[in-house]
Coordinates of N, CA and C in Angstrom, one line a residue:
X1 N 134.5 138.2 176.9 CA 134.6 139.4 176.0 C 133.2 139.8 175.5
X2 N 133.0 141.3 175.4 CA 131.8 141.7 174.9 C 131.9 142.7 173.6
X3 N 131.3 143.0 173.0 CA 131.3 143.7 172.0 C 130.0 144.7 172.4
X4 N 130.7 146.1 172.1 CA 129.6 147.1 172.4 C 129.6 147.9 171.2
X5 N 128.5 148.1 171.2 CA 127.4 148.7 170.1 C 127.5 149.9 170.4
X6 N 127.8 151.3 169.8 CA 126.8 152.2 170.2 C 127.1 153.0 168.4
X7 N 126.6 154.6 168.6 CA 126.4 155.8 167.7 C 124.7 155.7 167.3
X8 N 124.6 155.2 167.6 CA 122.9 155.3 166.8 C 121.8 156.7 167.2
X9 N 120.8 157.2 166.8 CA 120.2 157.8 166.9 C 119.5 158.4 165.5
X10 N 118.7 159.8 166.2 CA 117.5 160.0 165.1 C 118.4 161.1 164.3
X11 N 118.4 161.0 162.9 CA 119.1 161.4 162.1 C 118.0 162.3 160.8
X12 N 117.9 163.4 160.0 CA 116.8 163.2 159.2 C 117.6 162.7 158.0
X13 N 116.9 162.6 157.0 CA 117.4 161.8 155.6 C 118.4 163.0 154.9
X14 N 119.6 161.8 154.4 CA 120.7 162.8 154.2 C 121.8 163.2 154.9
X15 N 121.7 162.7 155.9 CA 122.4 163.2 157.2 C 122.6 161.6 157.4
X16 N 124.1 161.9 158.3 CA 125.2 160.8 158.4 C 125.3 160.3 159.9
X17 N 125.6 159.3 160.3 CA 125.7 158.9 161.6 C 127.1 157.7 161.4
X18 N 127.9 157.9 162.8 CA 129.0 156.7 162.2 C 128.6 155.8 163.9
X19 N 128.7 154.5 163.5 CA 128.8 153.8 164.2 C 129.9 153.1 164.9
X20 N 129.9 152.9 166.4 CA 131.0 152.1 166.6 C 130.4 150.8 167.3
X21 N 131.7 149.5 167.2 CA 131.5 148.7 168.1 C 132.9 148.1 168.6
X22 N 133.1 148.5 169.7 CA 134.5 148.1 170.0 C 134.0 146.6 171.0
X23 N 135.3 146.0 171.2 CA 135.9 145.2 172.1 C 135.8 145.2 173.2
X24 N 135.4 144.6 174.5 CA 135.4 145.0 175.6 C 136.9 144.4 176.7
X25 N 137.5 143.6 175.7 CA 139.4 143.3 175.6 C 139.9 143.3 174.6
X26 N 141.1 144.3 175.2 CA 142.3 145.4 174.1 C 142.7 143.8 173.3
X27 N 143.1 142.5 174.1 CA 143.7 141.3 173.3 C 142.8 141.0 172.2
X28 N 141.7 141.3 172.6 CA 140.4 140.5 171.3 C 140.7 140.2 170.2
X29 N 141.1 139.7 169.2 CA 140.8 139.4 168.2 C 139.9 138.1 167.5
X30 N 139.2 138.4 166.4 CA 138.4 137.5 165.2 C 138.9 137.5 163.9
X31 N 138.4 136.9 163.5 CA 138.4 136.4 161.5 C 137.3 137.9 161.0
X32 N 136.3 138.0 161.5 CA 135.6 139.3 160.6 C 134.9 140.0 161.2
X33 N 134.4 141.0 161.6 CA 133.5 142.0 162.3 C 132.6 142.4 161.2
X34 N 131.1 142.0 161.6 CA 130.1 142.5 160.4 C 129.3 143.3 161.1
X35 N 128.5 144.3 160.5 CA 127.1 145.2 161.3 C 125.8 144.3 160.3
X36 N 125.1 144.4 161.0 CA 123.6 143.9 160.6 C 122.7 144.7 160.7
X37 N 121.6 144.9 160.5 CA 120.5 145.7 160.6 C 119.6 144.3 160.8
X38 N 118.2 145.6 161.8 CA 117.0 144.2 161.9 C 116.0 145.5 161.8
X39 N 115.3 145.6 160.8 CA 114.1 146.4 160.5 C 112.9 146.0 161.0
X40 N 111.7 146.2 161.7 CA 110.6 145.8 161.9 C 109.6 145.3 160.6
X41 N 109.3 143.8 160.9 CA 109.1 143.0 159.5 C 109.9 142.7 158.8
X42 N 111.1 142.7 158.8 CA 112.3 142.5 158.0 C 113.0 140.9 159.0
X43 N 113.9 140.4 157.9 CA 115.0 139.5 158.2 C 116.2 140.5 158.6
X44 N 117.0 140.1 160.0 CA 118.3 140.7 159.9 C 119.2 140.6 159.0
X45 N 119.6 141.3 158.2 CA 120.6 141.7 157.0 C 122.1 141.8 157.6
X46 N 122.9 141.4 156.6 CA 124.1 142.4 156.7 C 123.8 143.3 156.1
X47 N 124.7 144.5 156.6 CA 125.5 146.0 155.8 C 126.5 145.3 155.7
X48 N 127.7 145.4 156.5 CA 128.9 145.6 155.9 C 130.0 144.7 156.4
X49 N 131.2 144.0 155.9 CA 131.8 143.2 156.7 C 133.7 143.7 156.4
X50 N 134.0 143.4 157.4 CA 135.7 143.4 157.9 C 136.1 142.6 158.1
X51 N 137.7 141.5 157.4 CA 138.5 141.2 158.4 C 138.9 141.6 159.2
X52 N 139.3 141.1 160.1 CA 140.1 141.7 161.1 C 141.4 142.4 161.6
X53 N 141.9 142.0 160.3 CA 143.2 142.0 160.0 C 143.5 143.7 158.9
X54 N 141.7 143.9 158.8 CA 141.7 144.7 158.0 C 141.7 145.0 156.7
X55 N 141.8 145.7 155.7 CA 141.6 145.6 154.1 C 140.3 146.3 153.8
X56 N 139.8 146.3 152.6 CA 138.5 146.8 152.0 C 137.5 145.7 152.7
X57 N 136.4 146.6 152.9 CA 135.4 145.9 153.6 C 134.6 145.4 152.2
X58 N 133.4 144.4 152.7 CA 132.1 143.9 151.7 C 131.1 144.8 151.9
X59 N 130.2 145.1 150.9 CA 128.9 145.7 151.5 C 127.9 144.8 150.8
X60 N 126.8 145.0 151.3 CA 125.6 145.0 150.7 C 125.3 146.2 149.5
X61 N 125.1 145.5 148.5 CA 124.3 147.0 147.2 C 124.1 148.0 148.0
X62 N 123.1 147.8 148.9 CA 122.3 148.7 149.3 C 122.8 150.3 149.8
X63 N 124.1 149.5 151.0 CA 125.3 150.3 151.5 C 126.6 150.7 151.1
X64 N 126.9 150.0 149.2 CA 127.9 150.3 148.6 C 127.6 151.7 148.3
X65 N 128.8 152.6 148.5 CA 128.8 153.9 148.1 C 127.9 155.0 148.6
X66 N 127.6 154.7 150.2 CA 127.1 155.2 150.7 C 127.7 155.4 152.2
X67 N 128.0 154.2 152.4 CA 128.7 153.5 153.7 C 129.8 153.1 153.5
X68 N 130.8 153.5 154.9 CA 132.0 152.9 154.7 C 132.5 152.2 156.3
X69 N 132.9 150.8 156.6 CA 133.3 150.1 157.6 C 135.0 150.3 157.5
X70 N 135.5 150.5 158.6 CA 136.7 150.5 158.9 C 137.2 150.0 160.3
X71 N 138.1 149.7 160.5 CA 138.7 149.3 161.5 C 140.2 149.9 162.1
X72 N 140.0 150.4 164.0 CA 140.7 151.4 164.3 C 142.1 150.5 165.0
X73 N 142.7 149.3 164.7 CA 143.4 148.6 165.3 C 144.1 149.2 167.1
X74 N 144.4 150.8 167.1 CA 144.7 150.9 168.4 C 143.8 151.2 169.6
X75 N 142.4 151.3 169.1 CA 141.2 151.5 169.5 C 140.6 149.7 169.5
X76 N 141.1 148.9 169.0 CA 139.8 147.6 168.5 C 138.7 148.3 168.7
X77 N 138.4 148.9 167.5 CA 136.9 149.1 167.6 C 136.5 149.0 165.7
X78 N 135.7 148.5 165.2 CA 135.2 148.5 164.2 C 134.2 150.2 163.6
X79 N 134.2 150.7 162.8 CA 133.3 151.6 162.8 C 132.4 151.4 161.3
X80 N 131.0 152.0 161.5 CA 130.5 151.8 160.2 C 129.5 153.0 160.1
X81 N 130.7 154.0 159.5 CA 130.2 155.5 158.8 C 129.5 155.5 158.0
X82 N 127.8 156.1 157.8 CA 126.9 155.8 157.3 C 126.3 157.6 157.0
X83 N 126.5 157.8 155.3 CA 125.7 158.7 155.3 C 124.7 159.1 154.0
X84 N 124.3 160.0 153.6 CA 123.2 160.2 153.0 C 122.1 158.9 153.3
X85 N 121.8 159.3 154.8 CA 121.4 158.1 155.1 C 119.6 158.4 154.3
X86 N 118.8 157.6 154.7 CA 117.3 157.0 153.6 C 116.8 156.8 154.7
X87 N 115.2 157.0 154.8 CA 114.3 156.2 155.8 C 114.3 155.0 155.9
X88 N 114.6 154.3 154.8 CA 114.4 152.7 154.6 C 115.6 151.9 155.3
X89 N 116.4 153.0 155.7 CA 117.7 152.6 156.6 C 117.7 152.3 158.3
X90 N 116.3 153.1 158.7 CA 115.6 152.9 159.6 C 115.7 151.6 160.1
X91 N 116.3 151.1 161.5 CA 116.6 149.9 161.7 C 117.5 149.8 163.2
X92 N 117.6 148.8 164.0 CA 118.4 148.2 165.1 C 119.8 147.3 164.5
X93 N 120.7 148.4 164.2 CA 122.2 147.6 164.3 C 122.8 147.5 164.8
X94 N 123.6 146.1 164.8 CA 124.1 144.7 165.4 C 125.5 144.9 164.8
X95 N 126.1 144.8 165.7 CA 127.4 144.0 165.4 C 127.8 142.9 165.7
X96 N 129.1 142.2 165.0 CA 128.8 140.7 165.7 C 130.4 140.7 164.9
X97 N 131.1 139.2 165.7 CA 131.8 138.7 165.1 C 132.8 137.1 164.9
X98 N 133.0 136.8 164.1 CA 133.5 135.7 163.7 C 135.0 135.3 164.7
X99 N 134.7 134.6 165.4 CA 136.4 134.5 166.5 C 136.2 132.8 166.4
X100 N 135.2 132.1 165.8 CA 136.1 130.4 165.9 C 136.7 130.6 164.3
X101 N 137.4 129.5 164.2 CA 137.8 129.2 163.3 C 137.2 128.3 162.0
X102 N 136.7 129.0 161.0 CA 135.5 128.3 160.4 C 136.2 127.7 158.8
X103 N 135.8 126.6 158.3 CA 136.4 126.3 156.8 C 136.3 127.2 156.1
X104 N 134.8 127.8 155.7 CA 134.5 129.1 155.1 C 133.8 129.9 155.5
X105 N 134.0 131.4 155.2 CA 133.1 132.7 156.3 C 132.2 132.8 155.3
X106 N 130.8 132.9 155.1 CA 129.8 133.6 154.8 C 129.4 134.6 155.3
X107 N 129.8 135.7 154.8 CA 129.4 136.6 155.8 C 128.4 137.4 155.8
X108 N 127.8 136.7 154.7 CA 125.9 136.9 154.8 C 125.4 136.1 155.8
X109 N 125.7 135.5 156.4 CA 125.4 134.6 157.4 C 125.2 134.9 158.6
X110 N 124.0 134.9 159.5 CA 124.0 134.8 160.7 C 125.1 134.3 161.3
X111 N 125.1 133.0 161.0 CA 125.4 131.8 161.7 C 127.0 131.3 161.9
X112 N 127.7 132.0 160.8 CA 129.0 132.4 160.4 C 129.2 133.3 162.0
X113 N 128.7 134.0 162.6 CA 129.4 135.0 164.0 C 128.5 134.3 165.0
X114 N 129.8 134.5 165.9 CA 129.4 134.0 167.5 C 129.5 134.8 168.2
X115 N 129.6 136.3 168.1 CA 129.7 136.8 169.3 C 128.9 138.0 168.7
X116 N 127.9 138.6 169.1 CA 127.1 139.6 169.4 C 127.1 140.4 170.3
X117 N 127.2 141.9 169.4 CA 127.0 142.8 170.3 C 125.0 143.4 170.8
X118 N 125.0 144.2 171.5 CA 123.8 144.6 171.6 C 123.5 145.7 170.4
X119 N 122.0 145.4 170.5 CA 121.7 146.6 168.9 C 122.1 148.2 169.4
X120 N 122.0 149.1 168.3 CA 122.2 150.9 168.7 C 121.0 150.9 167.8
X121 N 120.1 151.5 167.8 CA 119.0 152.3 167.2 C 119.4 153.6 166.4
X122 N 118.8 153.2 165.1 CA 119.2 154.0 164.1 C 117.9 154.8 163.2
X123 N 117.1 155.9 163.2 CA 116.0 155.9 163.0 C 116.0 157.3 162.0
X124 N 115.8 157.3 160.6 CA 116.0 158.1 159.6 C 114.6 158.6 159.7
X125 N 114.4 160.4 159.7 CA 113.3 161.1 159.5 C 113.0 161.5 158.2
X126 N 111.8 161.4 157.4 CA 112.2 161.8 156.2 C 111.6 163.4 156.1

């Protein structure tokens, strides 16, 4: 199973882009679907996290009330609607997700998801 990445592109500031990352099998299921960003000189971050099962997602400060993660259960696809977007949002996002079964999810955690998708490029003009 693969997870694909895409929506990204050049956007100017203020302007919204939504991302998706679907499933590459309809059976797929995990514990959480997160997006990440990797900025140049930066540590990969989270943005935003999902059960799978669905509910209110987590954000990062940065992406509270700005961004919103949802999940399309007839589609398995995760999406992460992003707008009044910032130059500083500028970045390669990742999706990824949690499918073993872990005692506890950190979902600030790398290390917490085993399955990675490929980045989409996301590049805010100011």
């Amino acid at each position: 199973v693969q997870l694909q990445a895409s929506g990204g592109g050049l956007v100017q500031a203020g302007g919204s882009l939504r991302l998706s990352c679907t499933a590459s099998e309809r059976t797929f299921s995990s514990y959480v679907v997160g997006w990440f960003r990797l900025a140049p000189g930066k540590e990969r971050e989270l943005v935003a996290a999902i059960r799978w099962t669905g509910g209110n997602g987590y954000y990062e400060d940065f992406a509270r009330g700005r961004f919103t993660i949802s999940k399309d259960n007839g589609e398995n696809t995760v999406y992460l609607q992003m707008n009044s977007l910032k130059p500083e949002d500028t970045a390669v996002y990742y999706c990824a997700a949690v499918t073993k079964a872990l005692d506890t999810i950190v979902v600030e955690n790398t290390r917490s998801y085993d399955l990675w998708g490929q980045g989409t490029q996301v590049t805010v003009s100011s």
